[in-house]
PDB file of C-alpha atoms in Angstrom:
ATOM      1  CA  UNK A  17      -6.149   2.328  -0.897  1.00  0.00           C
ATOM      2  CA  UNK A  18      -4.284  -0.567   1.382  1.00  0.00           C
ATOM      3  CA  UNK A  19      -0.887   1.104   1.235  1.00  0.00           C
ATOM      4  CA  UNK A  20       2.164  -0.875   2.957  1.00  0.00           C
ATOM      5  CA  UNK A  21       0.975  -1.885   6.311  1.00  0.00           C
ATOM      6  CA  UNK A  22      -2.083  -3.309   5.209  1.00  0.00           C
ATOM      7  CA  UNK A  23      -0.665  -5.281   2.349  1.00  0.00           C
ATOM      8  CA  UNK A  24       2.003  -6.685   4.965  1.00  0.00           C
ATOM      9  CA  UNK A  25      -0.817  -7.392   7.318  1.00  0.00           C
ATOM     10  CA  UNK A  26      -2.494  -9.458   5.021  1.00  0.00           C
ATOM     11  CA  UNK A  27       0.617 -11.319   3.849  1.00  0.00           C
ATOM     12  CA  UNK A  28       1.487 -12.218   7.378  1.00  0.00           C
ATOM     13  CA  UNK A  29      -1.708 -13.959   7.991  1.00  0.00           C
ATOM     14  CA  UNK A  30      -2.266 -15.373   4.553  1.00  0.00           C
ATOM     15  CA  UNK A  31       1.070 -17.223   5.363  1.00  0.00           C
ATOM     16  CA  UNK A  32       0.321 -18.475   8.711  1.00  0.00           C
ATOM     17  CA  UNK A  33      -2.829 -20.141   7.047  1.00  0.00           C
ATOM     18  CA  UNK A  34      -3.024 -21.304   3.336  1.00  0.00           C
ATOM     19  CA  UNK A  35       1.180 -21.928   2.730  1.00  0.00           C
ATOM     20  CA  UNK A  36       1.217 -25.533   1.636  1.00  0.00           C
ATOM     21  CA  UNK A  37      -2.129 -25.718   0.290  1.00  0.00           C
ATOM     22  CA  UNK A  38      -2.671 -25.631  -3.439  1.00  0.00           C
ATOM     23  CA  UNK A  39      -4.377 -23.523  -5.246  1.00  0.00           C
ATOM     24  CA  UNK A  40      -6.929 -25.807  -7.704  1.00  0.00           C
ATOM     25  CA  UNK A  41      -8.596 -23.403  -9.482  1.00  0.00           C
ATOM     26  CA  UNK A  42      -8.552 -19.220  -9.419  1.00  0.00           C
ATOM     27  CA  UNK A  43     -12.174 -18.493 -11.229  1.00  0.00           C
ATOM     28  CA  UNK A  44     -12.723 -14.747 -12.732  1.00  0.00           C
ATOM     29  CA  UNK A  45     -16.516 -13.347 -11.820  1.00  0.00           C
ATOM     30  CA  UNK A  46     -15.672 -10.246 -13.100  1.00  0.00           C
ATOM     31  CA  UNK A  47     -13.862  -9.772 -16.685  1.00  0.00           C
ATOM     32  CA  UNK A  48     -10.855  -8.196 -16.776  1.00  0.00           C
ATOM     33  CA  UNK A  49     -10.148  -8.994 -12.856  1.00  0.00           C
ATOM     34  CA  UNK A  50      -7.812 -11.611 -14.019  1.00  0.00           C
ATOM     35  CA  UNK A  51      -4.900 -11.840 -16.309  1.00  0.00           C
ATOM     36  CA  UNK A  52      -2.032 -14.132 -17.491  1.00  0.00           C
ATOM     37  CA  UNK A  53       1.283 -12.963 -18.395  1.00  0.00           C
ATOM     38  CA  UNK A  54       2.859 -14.200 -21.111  1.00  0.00           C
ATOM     39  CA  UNK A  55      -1.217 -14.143 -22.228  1.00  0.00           C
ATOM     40  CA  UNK A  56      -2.093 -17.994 -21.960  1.00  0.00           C
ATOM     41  CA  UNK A  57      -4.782 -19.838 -24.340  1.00  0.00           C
ATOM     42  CA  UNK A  58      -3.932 -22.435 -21.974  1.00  0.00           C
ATOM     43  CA  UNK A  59      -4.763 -21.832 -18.657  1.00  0.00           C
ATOM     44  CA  UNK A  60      -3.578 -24.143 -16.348  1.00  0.00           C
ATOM     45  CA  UNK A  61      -6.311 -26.969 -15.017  1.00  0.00           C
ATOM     46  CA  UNK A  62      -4.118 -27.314 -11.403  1.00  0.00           C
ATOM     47  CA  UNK A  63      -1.855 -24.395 -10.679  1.00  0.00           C
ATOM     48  CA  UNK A  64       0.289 -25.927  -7.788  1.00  0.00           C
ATOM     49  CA  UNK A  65       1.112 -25.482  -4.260  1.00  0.00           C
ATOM     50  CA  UNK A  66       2.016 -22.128  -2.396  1.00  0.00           C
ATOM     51  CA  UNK A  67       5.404 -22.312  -1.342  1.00  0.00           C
ATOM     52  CA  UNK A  68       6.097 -18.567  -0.513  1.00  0.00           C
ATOM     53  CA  UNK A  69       3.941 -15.355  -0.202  1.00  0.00           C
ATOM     54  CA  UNK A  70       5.510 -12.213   0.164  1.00  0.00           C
ATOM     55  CA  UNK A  71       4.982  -8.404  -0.487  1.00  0.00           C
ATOM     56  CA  UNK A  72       6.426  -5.988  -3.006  1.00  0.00           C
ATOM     57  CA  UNK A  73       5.380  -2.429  -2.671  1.00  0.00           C
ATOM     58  CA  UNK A  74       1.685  -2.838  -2.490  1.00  0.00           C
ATOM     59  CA  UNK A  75       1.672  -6.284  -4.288  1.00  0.00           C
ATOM     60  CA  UNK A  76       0.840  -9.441  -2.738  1.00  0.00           C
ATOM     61  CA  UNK A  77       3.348 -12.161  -4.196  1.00  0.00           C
ATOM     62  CA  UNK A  78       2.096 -15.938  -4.156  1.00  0.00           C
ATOM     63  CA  UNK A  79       4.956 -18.176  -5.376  1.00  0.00           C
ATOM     64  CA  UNK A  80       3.832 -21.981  -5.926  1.00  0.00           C
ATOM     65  CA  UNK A  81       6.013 -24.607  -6.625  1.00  0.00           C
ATOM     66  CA  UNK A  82       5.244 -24.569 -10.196  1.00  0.00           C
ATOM     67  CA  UNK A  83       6.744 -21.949 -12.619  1.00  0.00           C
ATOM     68  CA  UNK A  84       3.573 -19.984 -11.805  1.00  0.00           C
ATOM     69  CA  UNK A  85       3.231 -16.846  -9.912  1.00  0.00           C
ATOM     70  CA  UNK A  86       0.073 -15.264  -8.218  1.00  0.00           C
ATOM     71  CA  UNK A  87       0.514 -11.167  -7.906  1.00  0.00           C
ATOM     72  CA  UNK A  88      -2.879  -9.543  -6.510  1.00  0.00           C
ATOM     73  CA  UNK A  89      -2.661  -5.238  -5.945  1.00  0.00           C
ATOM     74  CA  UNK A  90      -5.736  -4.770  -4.266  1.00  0.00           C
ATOM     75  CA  UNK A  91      -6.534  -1.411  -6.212  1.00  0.00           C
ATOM     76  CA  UNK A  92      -8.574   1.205  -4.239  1.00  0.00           C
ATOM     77  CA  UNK A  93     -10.812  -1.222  -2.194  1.00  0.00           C
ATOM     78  CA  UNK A  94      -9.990  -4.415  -2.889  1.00  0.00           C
ATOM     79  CA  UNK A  95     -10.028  -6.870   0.239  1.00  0.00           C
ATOM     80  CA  UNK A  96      -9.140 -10.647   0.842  1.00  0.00           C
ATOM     81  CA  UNK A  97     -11.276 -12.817   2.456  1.00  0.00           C
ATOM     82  CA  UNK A  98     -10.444 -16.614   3.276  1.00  0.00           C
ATOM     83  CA  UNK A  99     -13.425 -18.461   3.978  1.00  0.00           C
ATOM     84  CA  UNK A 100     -14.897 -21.748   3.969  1.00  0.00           C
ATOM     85  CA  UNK A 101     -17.341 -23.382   1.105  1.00  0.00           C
ATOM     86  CA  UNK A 102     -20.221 -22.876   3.005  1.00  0.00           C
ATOM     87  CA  UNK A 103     -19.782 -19.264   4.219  1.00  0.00           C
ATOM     88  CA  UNK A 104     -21.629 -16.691   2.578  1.00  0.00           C
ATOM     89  CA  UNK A 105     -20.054 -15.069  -0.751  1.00  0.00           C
ATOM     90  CA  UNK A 106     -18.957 -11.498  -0.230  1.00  0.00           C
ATOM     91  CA  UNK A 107     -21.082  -8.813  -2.257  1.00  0.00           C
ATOM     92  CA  UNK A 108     -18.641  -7.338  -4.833  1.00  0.00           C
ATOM     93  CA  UNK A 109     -16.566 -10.647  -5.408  1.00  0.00           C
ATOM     94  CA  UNK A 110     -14.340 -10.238  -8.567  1.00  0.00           C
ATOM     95  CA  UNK A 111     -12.650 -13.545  -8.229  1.00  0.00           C
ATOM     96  CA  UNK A 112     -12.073 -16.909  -6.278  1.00  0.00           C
ATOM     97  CA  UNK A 113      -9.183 -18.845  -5.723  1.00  0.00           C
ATOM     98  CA  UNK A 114      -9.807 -22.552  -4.989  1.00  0.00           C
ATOM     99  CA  UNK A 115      -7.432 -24.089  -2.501  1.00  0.00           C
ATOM    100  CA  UNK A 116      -7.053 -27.637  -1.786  1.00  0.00           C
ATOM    101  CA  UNK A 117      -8.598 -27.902   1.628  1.00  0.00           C
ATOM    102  CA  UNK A 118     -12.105 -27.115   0.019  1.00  0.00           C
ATOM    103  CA  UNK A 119     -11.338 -23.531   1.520  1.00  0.00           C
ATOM    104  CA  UNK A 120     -11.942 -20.256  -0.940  1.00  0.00           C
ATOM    105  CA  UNK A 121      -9.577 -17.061  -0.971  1.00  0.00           C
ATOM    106  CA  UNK A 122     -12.108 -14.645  -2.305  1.00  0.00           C
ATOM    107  CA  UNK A 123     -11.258 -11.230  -3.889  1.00  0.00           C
ATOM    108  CA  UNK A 124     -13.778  -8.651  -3.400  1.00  0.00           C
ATOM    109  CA  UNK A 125     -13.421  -5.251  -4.850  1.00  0.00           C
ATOM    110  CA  UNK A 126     -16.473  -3.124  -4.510  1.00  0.00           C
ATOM    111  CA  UNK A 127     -14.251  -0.106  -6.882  1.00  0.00           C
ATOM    112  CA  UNK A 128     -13.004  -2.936  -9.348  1.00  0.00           C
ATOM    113  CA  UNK A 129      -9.609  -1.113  -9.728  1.00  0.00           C
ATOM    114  CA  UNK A 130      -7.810  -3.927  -8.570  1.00  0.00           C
ATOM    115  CA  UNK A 131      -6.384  -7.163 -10.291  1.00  0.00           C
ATOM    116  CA  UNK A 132      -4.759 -10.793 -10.037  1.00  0.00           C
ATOM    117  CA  UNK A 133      -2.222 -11.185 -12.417  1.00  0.00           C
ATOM    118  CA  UNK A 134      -0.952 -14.921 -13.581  1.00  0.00           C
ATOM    119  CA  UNK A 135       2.827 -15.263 -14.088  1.00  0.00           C
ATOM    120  CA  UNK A 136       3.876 -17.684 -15.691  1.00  0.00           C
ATOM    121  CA  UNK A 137       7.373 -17.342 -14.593  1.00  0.00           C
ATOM    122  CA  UNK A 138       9.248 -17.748 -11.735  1.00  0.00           C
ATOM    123  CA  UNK A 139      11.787 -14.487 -13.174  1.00  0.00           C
ATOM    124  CA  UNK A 140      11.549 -10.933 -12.495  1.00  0.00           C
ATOM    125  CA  UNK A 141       8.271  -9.367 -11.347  1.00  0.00           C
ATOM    126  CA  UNK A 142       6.154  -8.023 -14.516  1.00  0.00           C
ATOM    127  CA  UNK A 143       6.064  -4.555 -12.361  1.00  0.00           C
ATOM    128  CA  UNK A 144       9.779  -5.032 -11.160  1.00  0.00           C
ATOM    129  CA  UNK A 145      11.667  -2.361 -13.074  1.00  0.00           C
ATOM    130  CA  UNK A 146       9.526   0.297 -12.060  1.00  0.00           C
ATOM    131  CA  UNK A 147       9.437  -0.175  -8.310  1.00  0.00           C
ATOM    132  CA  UNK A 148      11.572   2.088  -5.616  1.00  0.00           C
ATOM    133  CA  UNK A 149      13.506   0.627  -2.297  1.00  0.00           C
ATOM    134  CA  UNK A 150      11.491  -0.497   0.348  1.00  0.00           C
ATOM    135  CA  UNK A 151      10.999   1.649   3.203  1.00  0.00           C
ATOM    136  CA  UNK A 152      11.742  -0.486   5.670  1.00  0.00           C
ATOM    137  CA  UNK A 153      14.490  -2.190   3.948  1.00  0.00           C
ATOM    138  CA  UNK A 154      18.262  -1.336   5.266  1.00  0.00           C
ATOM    139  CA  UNK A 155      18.955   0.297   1.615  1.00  0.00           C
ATOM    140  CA  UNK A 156      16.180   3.022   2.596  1.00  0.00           C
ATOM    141  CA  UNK A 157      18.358   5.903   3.737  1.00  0.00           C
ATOM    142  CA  UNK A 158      18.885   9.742   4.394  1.00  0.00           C
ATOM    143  CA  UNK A 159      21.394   9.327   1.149  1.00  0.00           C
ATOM    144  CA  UNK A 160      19.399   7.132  -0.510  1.00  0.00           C
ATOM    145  CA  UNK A 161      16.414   9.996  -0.349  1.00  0.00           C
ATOM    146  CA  UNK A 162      19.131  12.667  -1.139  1.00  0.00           C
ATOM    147  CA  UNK A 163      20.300  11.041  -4.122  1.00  0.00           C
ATOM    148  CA  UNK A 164      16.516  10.646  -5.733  1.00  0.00           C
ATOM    149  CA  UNK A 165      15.327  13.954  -4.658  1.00  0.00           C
ATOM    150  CA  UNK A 166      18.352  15.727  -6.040  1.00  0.00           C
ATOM    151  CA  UNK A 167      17.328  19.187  -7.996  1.00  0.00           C
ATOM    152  CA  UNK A 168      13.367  17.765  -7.656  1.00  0.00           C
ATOM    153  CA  UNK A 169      11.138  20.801  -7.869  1.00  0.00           C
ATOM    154  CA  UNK A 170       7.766  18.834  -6.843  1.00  0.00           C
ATOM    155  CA  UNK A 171       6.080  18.615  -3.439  1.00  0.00           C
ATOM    156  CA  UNK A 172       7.732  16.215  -1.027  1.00  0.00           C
ATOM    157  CA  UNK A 173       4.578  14.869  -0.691  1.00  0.00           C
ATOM    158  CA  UNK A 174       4.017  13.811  -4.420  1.00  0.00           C
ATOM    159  CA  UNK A 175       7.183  12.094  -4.792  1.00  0.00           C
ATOM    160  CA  UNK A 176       6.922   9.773  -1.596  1.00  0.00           C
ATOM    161  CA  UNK A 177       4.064   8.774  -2.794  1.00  0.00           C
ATOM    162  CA  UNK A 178       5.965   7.913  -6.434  1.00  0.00           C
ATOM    163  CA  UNK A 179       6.442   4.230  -6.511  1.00  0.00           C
ATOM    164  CA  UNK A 180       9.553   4.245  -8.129  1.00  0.00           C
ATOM    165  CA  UNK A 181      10.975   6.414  -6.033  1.00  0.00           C
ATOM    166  CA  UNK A 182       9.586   4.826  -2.349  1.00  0.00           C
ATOM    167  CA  UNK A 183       7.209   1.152  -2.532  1.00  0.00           C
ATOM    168  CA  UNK A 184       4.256   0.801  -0.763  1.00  0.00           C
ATOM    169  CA  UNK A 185       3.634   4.467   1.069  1.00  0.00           C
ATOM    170  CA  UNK A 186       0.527   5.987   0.407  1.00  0.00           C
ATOM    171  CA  UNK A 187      -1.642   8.890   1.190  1.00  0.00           C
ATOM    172  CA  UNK A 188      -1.883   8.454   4.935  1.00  0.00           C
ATOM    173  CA  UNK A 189       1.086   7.203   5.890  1.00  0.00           C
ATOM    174  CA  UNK A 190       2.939  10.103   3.712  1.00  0.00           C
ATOM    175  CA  UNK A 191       0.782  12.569   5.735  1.00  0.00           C
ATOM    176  CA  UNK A 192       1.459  11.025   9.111  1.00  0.00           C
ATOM    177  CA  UNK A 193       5.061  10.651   8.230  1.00  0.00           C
ATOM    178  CA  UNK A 194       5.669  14.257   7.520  1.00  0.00           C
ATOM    179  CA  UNK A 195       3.671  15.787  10.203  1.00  0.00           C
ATOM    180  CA  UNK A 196       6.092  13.560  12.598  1.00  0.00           C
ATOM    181  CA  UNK A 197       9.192  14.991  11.158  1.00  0.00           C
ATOM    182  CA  UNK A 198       7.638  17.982  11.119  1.00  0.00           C
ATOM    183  CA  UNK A 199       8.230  19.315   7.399  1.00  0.00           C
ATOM    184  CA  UNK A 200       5.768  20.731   5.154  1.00  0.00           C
ATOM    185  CA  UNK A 201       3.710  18.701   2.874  1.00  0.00           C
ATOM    186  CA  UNK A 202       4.705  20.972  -0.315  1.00  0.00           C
ATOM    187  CA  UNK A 203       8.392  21.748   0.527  1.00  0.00           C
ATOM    188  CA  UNK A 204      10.386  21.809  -2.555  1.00  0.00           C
ATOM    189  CA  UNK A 205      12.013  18.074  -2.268  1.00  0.00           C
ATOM    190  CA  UNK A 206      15.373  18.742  -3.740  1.00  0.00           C
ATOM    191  CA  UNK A 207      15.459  21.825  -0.918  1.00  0.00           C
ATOM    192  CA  UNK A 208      15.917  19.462   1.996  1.00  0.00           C
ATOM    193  CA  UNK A 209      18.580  19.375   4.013  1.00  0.00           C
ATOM    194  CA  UNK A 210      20.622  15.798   5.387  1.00  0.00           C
ATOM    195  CA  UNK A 211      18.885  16.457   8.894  1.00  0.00           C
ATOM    196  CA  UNK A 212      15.672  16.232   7.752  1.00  0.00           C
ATOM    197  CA  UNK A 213      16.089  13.531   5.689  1.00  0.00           C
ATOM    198  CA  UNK A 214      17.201  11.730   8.433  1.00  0.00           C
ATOM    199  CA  UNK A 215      14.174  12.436  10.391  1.00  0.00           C
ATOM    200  CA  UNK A 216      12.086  11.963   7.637  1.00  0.00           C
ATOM    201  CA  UNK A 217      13.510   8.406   7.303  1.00  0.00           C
ATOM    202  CA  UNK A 218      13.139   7.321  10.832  1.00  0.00           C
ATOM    203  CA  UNK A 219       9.709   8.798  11.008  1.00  0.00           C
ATOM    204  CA  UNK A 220       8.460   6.900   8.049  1.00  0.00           C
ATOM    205  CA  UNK A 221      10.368   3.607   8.870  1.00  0.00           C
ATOM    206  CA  UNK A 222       8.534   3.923  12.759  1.00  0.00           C
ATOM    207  CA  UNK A 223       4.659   5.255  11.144  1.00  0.00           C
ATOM    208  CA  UNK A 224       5.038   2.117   8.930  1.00  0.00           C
ATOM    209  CA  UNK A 225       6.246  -0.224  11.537  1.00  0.00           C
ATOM    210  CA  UNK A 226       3.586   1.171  14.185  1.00  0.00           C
ATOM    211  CA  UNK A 227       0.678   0.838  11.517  1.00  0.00           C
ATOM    212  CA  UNK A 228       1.753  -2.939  10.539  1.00  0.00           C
ATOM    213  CA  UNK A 229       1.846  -3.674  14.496  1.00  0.00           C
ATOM    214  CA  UNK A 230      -1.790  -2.694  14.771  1.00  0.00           C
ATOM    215  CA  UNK A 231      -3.144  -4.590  11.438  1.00  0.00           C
ATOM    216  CA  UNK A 232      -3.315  -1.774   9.265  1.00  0.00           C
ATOM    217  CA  UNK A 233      -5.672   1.041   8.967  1.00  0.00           C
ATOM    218  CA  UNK A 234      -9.106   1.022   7.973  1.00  0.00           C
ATOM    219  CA  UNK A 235     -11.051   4.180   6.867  1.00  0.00           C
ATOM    220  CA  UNK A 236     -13.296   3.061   5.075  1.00  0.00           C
ATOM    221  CA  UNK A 237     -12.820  -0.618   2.777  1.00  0.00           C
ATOM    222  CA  UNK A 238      -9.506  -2.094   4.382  1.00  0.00           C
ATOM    223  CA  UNK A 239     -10.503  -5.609   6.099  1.00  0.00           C
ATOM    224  CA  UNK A 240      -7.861  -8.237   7.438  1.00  0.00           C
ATOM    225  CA  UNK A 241      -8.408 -11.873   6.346  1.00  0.00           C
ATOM    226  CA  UNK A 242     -11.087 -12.994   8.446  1.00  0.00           C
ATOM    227  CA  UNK A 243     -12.860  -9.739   7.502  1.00  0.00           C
ATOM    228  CA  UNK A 244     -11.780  -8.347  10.625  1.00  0.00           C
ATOM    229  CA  UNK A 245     -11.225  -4.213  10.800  1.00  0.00           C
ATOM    230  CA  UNK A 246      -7.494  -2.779  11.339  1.00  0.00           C
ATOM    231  CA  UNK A 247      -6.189  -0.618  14.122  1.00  0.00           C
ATOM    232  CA  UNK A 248      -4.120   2.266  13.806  1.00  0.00           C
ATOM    233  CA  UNK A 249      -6.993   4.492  12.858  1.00  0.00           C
ATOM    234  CA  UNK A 250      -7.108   5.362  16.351  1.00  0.00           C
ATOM    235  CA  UNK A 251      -3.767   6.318  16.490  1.00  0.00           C
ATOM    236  CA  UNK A 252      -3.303   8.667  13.378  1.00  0.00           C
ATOM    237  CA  UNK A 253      -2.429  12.259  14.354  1.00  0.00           C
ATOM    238  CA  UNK A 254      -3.539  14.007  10.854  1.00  0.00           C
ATOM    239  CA  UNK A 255      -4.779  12.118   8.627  1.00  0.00           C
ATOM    240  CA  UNK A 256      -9.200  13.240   8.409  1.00  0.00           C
ATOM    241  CA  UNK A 257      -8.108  15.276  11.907  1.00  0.00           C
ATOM    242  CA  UNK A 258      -9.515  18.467  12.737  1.00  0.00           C
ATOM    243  CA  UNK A 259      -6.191  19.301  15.329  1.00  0.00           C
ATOM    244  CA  UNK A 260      -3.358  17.506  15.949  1.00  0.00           C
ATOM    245  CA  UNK A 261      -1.863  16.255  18.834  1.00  0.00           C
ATOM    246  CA  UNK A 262      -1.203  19.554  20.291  1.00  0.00           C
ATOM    247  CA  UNK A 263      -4.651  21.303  19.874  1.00  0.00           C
ATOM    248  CA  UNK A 264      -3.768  22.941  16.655  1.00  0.00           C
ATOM    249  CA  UNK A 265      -6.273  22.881  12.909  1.00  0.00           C
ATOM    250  CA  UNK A 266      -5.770  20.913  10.695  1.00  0.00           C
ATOM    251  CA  UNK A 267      -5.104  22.104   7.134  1.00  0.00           C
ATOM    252  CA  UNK A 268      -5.880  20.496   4.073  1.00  0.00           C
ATOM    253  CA  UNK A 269      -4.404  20.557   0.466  1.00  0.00           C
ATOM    254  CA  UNK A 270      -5.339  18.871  -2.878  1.00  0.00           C
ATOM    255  CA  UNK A 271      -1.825  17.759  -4.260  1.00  0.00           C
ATOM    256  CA  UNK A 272      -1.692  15.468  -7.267  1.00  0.00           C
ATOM    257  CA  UNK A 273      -5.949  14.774  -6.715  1.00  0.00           C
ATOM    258  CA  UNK A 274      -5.184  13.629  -3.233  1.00  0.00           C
ATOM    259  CA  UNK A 275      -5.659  15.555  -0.175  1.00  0.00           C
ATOM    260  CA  UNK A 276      -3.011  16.608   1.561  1.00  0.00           C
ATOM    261  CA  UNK A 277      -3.816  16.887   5.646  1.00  0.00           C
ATOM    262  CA  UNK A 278      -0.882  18.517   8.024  1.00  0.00           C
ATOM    263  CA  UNK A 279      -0.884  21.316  10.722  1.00  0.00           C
ATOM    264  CA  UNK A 280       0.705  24.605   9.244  1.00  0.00           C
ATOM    265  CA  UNK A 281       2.186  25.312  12.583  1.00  0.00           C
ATOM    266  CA  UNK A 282       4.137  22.147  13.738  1.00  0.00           C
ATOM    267  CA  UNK A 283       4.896  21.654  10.028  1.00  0.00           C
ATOM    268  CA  UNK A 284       5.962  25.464   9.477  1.00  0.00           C
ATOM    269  CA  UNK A 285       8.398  26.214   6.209  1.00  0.00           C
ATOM    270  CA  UNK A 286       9.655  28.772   4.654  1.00  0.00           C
ATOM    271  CA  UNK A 287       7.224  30.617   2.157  1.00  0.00           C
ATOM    272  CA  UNK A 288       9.836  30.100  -0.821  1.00  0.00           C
ATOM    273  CA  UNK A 289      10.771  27.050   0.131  1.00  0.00           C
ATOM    274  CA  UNK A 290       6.776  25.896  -1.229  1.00  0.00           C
ATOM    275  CA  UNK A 291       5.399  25.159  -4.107  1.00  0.00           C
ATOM    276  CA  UNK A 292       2.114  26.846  -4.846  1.00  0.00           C
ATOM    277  CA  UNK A 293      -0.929  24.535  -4.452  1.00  0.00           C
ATOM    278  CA  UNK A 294      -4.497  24.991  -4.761  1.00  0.00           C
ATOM    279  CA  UNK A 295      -5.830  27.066  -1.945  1.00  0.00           C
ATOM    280  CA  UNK A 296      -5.967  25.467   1.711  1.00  0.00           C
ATOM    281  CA  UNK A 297      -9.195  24.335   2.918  1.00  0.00           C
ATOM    282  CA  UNK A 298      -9.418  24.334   6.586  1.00  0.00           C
ATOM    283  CA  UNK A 299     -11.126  21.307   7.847  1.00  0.00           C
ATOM    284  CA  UNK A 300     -14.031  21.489  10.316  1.00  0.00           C
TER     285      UNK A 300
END
């Protein structure tokens, strides 16, 4: 899934490129791919220009100057691809936005878990209220983590990859995060002390930073704009490793249907300071 630093990615360059232009016409291929919020019988014939476009979490934010606002979460594979009328159509296209230069911004989504949501407000978010801090907002803190973590019992893991609790990290930037600070994957999170926190912070604030400098990360579906891959694949230290940095295996764990990858000797805890898991399964 394109967690934070692809999202970003994609907002910086969707900026440079189509702010200004309007968007004419935003035609669903696939049902369901597209809804309007408050639900419209009348859906607007010219939806107006972009004035802003921004990222929340994992949610690309289109403002236009009209009381309209574009929101697109790219799901599990979804990718953006801006493109001119006579370029070829991607293969799993779910929808097309028409822009006013005769240019397309087309929304393939080979998984179909992903959406474009119409709001017809320029208010609060529809997804507002349940969002966390940003990481790599000022507000994101050693407190801040303290505070929501509090008496937690769950994995560390699981809950910085809860969206209300953190916006926009996902599975492999929680794994590379937590290898760097060195803490286990299923520590108890209320168990944590202020020092790790702290590292834990900085860690995920420079992982997510790093990652955006080098366009993202693509494993398997993530593409940039122009269809182009990421980078930071080939600088993950973890994530689908078989050692880490310093020579040692990788470990793997399924937490929460995800899996869970971290060395179990730079990232050594306490045996009651974990919460039982399904058994490990070494990768090879």
């Amino acid at each position: 899934m394109p967690e934070l630093p692809e999202v970003e990615t994609i907002v910086r360059e969707l900026r440079s490129q189509i702010i200004g232009k309007s968007v004419l016409d935003i035609l669903e291929i696939r049902k369901g791919t597209v809804r309007y919020l408050p639900a419209a019988t009348d859906i607007p014939c010219h939806f107006g220009m972009i004035r802003s476009i921004d990222r929340r979490g994992k949610y690309l934010v289109f403002r236009l100057v009209t009381d309209i606002t574009i929101i697109i979460h790219l799901g599990m594979s979804g990718k953006l691809i801006l493109a001119d009328s006579k370029d070829t159509r991607p293969t799993h296209l779910r929808a097309q936005l028409a822009l006013s230069d005769d240019s397309f911004l087309y929304f393939d989504d080979i998984r179909t878990f992903g959406h474009i949501t119409v709001q017809r407000s320029q208010g609060p978010l529809f997804f507002e209220q349940r969002m966390g801090i940003e990481p790599l907002d000022p507000g994101f803190t050693a407190e801040y983590l303290q505070d929501r973590l509090r008496r937690r019992k769950s994995p560390l893991k699981n809950l910085l990859l809860d969206q209300s609790i953190v916006a926009g990290i996902g599975n492999i930037y929680g794994c590379e995060a937590l290898y760097r600070a060195k803490i286990h994957p299923a520590v108890r999170a209320g168990s944590l002390e202020s020092s790790h926190l702290k590292k834990l912070v900085k860690e995920i604030r420079a992982v997510l930073n790093e990652a955006i400098g080098h366009n993202g990360t693509t494993i398997s579906n993530y593409r940039r704009v122009d269809n182009k891959t990421g980078g930071f694949q080939n600088f993950l230290k973890v994530y689908q490793k078989s050692c880490c940095p310093k020579g040692h295996p990788i470990d793997k764990l399924t937490q929460a249907g995800r899996s869970t990858y971290f060395c179990p000797v730079c990232q050594k805890k306490k045996q009651t300071d974990q919460i039982k898991t399904r058994p490990r399964i070494q990768t090879r």
